[in-house]
Structures are given as C-alpha cells and as structure tokens.
mmCIF file of C-alpha atoms in Angstrom:
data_model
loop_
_atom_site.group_PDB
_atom_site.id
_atom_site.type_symbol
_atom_site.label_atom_id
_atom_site.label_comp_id
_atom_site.label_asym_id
_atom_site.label_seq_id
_atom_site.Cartn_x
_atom_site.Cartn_y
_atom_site.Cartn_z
ATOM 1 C CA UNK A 1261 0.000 0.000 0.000
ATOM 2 C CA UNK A 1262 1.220 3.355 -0.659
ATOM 3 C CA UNK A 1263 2.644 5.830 1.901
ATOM 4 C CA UNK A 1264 2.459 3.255 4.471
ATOM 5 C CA UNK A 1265 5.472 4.189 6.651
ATOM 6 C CA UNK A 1266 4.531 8.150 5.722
ATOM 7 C CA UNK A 1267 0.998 7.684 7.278
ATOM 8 C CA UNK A 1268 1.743 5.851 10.345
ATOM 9 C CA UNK A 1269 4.180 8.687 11.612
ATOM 10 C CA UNK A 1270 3.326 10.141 15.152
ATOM 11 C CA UNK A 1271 3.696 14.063 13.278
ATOM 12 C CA UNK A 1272 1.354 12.742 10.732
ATOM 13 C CA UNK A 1273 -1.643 11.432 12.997
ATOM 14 C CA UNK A 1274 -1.259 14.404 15.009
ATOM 15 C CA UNK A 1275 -1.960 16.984 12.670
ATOM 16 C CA UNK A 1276 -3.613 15.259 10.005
ATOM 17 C CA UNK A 1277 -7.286 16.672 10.990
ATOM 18 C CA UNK A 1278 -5.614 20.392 11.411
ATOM 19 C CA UNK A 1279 -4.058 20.276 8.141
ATOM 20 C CA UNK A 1280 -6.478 18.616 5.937
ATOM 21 C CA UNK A 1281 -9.799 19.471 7.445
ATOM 22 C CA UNK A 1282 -9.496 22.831 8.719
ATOM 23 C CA UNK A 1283 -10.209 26.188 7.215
ATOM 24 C CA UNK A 1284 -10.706 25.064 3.596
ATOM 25 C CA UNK A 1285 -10.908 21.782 4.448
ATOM 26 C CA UNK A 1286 -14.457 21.854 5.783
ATOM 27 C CA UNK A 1287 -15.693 22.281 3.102
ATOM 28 C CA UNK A 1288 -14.717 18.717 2.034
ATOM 29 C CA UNK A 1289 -15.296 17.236 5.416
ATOM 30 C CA UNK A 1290 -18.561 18.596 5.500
ATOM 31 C CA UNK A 1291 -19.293 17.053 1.731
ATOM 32 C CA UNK A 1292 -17.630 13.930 2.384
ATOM 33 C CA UNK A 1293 -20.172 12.982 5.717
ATOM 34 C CA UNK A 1294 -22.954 13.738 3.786
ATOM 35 C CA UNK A 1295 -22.293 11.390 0.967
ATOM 36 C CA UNK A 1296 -21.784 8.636 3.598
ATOM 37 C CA UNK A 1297 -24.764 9.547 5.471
ATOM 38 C CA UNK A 1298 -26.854 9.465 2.443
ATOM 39 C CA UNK A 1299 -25.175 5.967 1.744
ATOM 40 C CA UNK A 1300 -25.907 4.004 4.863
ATOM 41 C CA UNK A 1301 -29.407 5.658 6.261
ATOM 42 C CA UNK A 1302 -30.897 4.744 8.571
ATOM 43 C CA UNK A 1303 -27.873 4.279 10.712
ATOM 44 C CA UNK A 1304 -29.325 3.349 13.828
ATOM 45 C CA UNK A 1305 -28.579 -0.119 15.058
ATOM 46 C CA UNK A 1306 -26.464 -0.666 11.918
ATOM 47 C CA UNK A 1307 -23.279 -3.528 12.032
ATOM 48 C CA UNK A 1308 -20.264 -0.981 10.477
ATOM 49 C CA UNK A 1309 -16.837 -1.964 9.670
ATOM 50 C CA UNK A 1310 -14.717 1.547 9.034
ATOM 51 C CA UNK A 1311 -11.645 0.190 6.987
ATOM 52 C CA UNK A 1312 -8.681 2.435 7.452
ATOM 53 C CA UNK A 1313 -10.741 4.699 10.040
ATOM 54 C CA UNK A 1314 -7.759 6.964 10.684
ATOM 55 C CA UNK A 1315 -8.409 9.084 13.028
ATOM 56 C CA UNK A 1316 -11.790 8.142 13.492
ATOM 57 C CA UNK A 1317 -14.086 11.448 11.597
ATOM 58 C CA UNK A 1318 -16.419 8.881 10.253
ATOM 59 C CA UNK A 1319 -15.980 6.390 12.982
ATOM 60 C CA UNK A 1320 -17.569 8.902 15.423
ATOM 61 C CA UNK A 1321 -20.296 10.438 13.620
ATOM 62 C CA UNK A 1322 -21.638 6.880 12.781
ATOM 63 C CA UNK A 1323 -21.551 6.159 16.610
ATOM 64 C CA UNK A 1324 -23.115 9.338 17.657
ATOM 65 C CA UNK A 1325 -25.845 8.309 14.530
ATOM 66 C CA UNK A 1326 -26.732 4.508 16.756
ATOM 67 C CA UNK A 1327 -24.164 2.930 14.813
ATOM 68 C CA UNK A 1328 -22.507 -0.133 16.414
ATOM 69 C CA UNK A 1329 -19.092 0.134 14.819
ATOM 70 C CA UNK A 1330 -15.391 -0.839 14.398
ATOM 71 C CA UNK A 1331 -12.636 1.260 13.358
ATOM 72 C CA UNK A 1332 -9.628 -0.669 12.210
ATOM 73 C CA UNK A 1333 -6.739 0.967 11.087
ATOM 74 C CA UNK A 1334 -3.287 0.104 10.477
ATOM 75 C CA UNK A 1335 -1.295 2.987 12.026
ATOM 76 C CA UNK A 1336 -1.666 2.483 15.916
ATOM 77 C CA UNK A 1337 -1.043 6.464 15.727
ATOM 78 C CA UNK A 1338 -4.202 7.159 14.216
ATOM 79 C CA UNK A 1339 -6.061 4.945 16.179
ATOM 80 C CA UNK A 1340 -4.942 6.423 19.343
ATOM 81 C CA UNK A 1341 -6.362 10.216 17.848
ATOM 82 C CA UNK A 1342 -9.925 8.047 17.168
ATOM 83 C CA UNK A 1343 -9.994 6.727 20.633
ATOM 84 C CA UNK A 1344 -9.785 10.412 22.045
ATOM 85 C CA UNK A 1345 -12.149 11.283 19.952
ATOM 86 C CA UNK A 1346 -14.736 9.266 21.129
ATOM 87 C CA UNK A 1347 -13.750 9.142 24.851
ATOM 88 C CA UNK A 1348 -14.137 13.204 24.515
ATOM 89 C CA UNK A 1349 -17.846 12.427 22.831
ATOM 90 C CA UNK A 1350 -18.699 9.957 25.671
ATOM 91 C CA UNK A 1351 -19.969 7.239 22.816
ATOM 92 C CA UNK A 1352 -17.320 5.405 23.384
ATOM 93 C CA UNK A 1353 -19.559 1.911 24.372
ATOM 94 C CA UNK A 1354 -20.634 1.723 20.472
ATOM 95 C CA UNK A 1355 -16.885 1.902 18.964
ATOM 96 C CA UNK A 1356 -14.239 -0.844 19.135
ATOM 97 C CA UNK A 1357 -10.868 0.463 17.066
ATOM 98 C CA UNK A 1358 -8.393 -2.477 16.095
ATOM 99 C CA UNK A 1359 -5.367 -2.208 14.219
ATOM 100 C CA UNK A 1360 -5.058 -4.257 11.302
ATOM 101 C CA UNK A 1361 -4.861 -5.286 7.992
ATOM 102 C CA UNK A 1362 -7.654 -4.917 5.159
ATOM 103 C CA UNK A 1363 -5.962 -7.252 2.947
ATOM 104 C CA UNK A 1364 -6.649 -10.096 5.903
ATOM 105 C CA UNK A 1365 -9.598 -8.597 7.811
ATOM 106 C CA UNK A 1366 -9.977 -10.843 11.718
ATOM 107 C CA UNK A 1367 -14.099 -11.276 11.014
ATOM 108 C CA UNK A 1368 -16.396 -14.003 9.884
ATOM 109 C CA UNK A 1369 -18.157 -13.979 6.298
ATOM 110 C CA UNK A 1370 -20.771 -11.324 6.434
ATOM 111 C CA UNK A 1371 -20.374 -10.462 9.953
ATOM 112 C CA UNK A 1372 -21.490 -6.468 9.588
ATOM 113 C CA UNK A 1373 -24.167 -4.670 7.892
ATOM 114 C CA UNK A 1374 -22.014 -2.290 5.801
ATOM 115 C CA UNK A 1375 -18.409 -1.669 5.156
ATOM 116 C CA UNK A 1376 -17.032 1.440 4.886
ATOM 117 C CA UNK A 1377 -13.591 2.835 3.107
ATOM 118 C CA UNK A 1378 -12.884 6.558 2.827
ATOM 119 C CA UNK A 1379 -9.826 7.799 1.415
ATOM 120 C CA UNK A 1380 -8.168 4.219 1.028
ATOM 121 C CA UNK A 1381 -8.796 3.269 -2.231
ATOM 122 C CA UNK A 1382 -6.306 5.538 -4.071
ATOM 123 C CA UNK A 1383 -3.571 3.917 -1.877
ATOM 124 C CA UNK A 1384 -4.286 0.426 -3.693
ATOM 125 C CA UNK A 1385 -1.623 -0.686 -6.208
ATOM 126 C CA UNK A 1386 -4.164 -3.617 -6.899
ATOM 127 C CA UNK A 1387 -7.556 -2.985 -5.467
ATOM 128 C CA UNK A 1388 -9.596 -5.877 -6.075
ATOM 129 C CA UNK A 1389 -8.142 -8.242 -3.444
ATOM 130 C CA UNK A 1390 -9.085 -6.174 -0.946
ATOM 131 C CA UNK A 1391 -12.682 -4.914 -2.548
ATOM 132 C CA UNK A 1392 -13.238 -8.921 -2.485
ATOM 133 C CA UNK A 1393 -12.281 -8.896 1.433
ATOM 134 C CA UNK A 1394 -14.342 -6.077 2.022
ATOM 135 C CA UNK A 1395 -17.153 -8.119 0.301
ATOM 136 C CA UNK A 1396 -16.342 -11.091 2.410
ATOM 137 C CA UNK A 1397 -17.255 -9.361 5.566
ATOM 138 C CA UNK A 1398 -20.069 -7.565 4.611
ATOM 139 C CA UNK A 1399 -24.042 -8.954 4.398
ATOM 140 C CA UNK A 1400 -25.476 -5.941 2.835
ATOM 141 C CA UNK A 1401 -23.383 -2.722 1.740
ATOM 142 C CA UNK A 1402 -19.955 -1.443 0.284
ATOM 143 C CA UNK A 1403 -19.135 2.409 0.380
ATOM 144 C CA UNK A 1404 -16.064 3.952 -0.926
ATOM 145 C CA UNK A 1405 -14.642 6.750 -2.430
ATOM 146 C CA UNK A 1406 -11.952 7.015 -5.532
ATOM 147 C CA UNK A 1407 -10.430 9.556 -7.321
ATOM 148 C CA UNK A 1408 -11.529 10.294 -10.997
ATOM 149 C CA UNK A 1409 -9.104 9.937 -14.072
ATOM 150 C CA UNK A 1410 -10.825 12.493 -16.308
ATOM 151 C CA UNK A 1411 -10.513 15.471 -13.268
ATOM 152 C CA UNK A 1412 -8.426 17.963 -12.445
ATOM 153 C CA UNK A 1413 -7.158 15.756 -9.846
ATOM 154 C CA UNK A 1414 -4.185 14.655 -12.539
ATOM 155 C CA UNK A 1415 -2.886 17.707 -12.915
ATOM 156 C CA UNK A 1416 -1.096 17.540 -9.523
ATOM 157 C CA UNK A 1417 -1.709 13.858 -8.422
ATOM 158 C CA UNK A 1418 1.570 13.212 -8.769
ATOM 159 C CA UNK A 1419 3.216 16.273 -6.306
ATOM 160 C CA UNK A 1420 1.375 14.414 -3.234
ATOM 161 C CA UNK A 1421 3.507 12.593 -0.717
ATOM 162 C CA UNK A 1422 2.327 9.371 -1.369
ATOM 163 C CA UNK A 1423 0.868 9.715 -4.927
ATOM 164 C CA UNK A 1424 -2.614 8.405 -5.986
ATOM 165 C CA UNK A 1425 -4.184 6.018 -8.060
ATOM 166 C CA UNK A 1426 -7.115 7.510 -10.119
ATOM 167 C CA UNK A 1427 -9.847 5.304 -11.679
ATOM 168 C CA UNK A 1428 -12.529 6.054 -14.533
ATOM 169 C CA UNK A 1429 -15.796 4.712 -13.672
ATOM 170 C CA UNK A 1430 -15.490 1.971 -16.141
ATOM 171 C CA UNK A 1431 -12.713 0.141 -13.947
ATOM 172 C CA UNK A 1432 -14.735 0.806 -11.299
ATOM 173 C CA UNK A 1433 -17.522 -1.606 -12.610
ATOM 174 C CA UNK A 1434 -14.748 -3.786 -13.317
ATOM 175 C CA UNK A 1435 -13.715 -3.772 -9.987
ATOM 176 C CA UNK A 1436 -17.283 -4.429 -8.662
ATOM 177 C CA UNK A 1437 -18.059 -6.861 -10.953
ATOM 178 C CA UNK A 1438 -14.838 -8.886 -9.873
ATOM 179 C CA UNK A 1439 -15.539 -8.906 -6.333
ATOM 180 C CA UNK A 1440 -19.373 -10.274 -7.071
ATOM 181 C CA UNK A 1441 -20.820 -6.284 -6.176
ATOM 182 C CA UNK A 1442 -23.439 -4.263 -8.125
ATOM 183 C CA UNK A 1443 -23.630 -1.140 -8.182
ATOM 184 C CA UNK A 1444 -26.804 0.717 -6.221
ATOM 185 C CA UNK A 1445 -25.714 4.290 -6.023
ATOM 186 C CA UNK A 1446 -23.306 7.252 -7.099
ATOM 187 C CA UNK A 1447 -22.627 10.639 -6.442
ATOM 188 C CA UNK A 1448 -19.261 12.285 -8.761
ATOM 189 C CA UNK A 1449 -18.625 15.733 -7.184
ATOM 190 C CA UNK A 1450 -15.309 18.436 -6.706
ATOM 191 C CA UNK A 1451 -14.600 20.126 -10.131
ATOM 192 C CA UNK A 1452 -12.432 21.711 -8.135
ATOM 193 C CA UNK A 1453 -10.033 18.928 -6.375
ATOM 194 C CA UNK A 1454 -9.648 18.722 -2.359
ATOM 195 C CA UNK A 1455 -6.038 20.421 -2.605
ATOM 196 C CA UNK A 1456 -7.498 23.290 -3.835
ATOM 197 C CA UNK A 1457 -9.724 24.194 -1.014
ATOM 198 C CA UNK A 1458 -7.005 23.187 1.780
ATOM 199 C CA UNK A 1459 -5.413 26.200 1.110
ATOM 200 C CA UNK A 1460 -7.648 28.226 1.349
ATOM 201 C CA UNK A 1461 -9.629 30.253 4.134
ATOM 202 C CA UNK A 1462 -12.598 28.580 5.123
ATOM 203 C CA UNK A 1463 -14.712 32.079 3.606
ATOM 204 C CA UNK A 1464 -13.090 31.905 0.494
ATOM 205 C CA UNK A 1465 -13.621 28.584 0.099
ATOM 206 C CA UNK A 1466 -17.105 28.413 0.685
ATOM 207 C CA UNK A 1467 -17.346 31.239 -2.572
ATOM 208 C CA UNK A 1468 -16.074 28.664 -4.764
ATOM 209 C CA UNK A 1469 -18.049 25.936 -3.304
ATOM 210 C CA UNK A 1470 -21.089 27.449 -4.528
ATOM 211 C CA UNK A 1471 -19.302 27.875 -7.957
ATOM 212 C CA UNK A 1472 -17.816 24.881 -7.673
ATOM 213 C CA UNK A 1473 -21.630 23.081 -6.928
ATOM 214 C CA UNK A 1474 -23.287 24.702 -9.768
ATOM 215 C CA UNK A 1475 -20.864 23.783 -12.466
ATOM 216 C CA UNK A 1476 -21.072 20.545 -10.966
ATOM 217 C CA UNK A 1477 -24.716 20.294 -11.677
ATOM 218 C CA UNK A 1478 -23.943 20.398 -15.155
ATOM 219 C CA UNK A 1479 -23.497 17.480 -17.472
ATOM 220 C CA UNK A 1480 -19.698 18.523 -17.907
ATOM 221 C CA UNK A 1481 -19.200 18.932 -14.683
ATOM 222 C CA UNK A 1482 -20.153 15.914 -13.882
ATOM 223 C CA UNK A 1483 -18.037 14.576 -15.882
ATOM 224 C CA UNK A 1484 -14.987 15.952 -14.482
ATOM 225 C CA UNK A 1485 -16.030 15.547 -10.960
ATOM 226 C CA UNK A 1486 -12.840 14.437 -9.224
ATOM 227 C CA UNK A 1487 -14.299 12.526 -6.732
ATOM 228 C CA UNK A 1488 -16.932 9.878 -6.901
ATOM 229 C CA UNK A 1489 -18.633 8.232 -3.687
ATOM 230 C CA UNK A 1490 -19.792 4.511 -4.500
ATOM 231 C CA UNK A 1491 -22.965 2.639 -2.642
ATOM 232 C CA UNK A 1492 -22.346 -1.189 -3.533
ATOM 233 C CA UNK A 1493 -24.237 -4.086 -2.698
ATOM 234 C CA UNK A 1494 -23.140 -7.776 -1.675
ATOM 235 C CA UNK A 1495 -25.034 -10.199 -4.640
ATOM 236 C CA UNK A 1496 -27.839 -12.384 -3.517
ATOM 237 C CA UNK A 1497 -26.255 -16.049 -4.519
ATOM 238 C CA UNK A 1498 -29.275 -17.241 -2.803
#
C-alpha cells in the first residue's frame, strides 16, 4: 500500500485533521459525511466496519448516529487520535478500534451490515483483493470513495507525498463486478479537487463551493467531478 510508513508517523496522525480538514478543508469534510450519510441511512442499530478509520471522523459520527461500529486501522497512531475522539464524545460503548490489515480482515463472512472505506482506495496498487475482502465481511453494503481519471485531480496527483491512483468509472464496474458487487448508487462531485480548497480560508472557500456546486450540476461537470462516492451491494447467490 502506498505511503504506508509516511501515514503511520506520530507528526502525521497528530496533525492530520488540522491540516487537511481545517479552514478550507471543511468544506470537504462537511461534503464527504454527507455522501456517507446518504449511503448508509438509517444508521441506527447498523453492524459498520470503518476500513482504514484513521483518526476516526467517520468512525464517530456513525456512533453518535446509533451505529454499532469498528474502526480498524493500520497505524496504531491514528487509532490512538480516534480513541480520544470518542472518549471526549462519551460514545465510546458503540466503537471498538483495532489495528489491522484490510488485505486479511480478523471477522467471519458477512459479519457487519455495511463496510465502509474513505480515502483508502487511491492507496491500492491492486484494489480488487481487498474490494473482495471487504465483500467477504459484509451482508449488505460497500461504500467507498476514488479519485476520478478524467478530473483535475491529474494535474497535480503526482506532487502528493504518497501519490494516488485515479480510476474512470469503467474500472470501477470492473472492480465491482470482480468482487461479485453491483452497483446501487453514485454521487461524482469536486470540479475543483480537495487540494485546492485546503489552502484556502474557510470564507473563500465556501465562494467557490457554490461555484464549484453549480458547475457541478452540469453534465460537464459531472463529468470531471474528481471525486466519486460509490454505494455497492453484496449479490444475492441465494
């Protein structure tokens, strides 16, 4: 997996919510729990697996939602941010964070309701062993996120510490299709790619948000969304 030894560094964990999801960065983190709220409602009583949780944004709104849920990460760093996080929201009896691997994940064939992967599949050098494992876990649901091939995204893709892998939506379906998923949902949004916004101050960000939403709207802008949020469902072999 890419960035592996970059993303498990103590500096890292500590400031990766300050640096990615602050001024600017709202705007995406604000985005980004909407698509996955959208995905899994109604959340209460749900089974969640969070693969690579980090530290833990998604992990605790899901919880605070009636979520019964499990973070797993592999950076014990991380983890250790998530577990604050939760302590400090007092829901901590509805979240269990393990670390761990997603290639080899420690739970029975469809032990949870949904599975859930933010920001891990553009880290994949070959995604569809662990899209299958993520399958092999889950009864009901997939959601995940990539990064688009035809965006904006691959103008600067390459200047990131880690890089990323960028998929159309045709390898996508590919992908799905390999791991025995369909496809029940989609939502392709960002014109404007998450570096952008990071640098900015939270006001001027949410300016060209609006822009950034209307062009969107478009059939163009659809096109070069450069993110995509994916709601996939485990096939019925029975």
């Amino acid at each position: 997996m890419k960035g592996q030894d970059w993303y498990q560094a103590d500096d890292v964990a500590e400031q990766y919510d300050d640096i990615r999801f602050a001024d600017g960065g709202r705007v995406i983190d604000r985005r980004e729990k909407e698509a996955v709220l959208s995905s899994l409602a109604p959340i209460e009583g749900k089974r969640v697996l969070e693969v690579a949780c980090g530290t833990g944004r998604f992990t605790t709104m899901l919880a605070d939602q009636g979520a019964d849920i499990v973070g797993l990460d592999i950076s014990r760093e991380m983890l250790e941010q998530g577990r604050r996080k939760v302590r400090d929201a007092g829901i901590d009896d509805h979240v269990e964070f393990l670390r761990g691997d997603a290639s080899r994940l420690p739970f029975p064939d469809d032990h949870f309701d949904t599975v859930l992967a933010m920001r891990f599949f553009h880290l994949m050098d070959d995604p569809i062993p662990f899209l299958s494992e993520l399958a092999r876990v889950s009864a009901d649901q997939i959601v995940f996120d990539t990064f688009n091939r035809r965006s904006a995204r691959v103008l600067y893709t390459w200047l990131l510490p880690m890089g990323s892998r960028l998929y159309s939506e045709d390898q996508v379906v590919s992908m799905l299709s390999a791991a025995d998923l369909s496809l029940a949902g989609e939502q392709h949004d960002f014109v404007l790619p998450y570096g952008f916004y990071r640098n900015l101050p939270g006001a001027v960000a949410r300016g060209f948000r609006v822009v950034d939403e209307a062009i969107g709207r478009t059939i163009p802008g659809d096109y070069v969304a450069s993110v995509s949020y994916w709601d996939a469902r485990v096939s019925d072999d029975e």
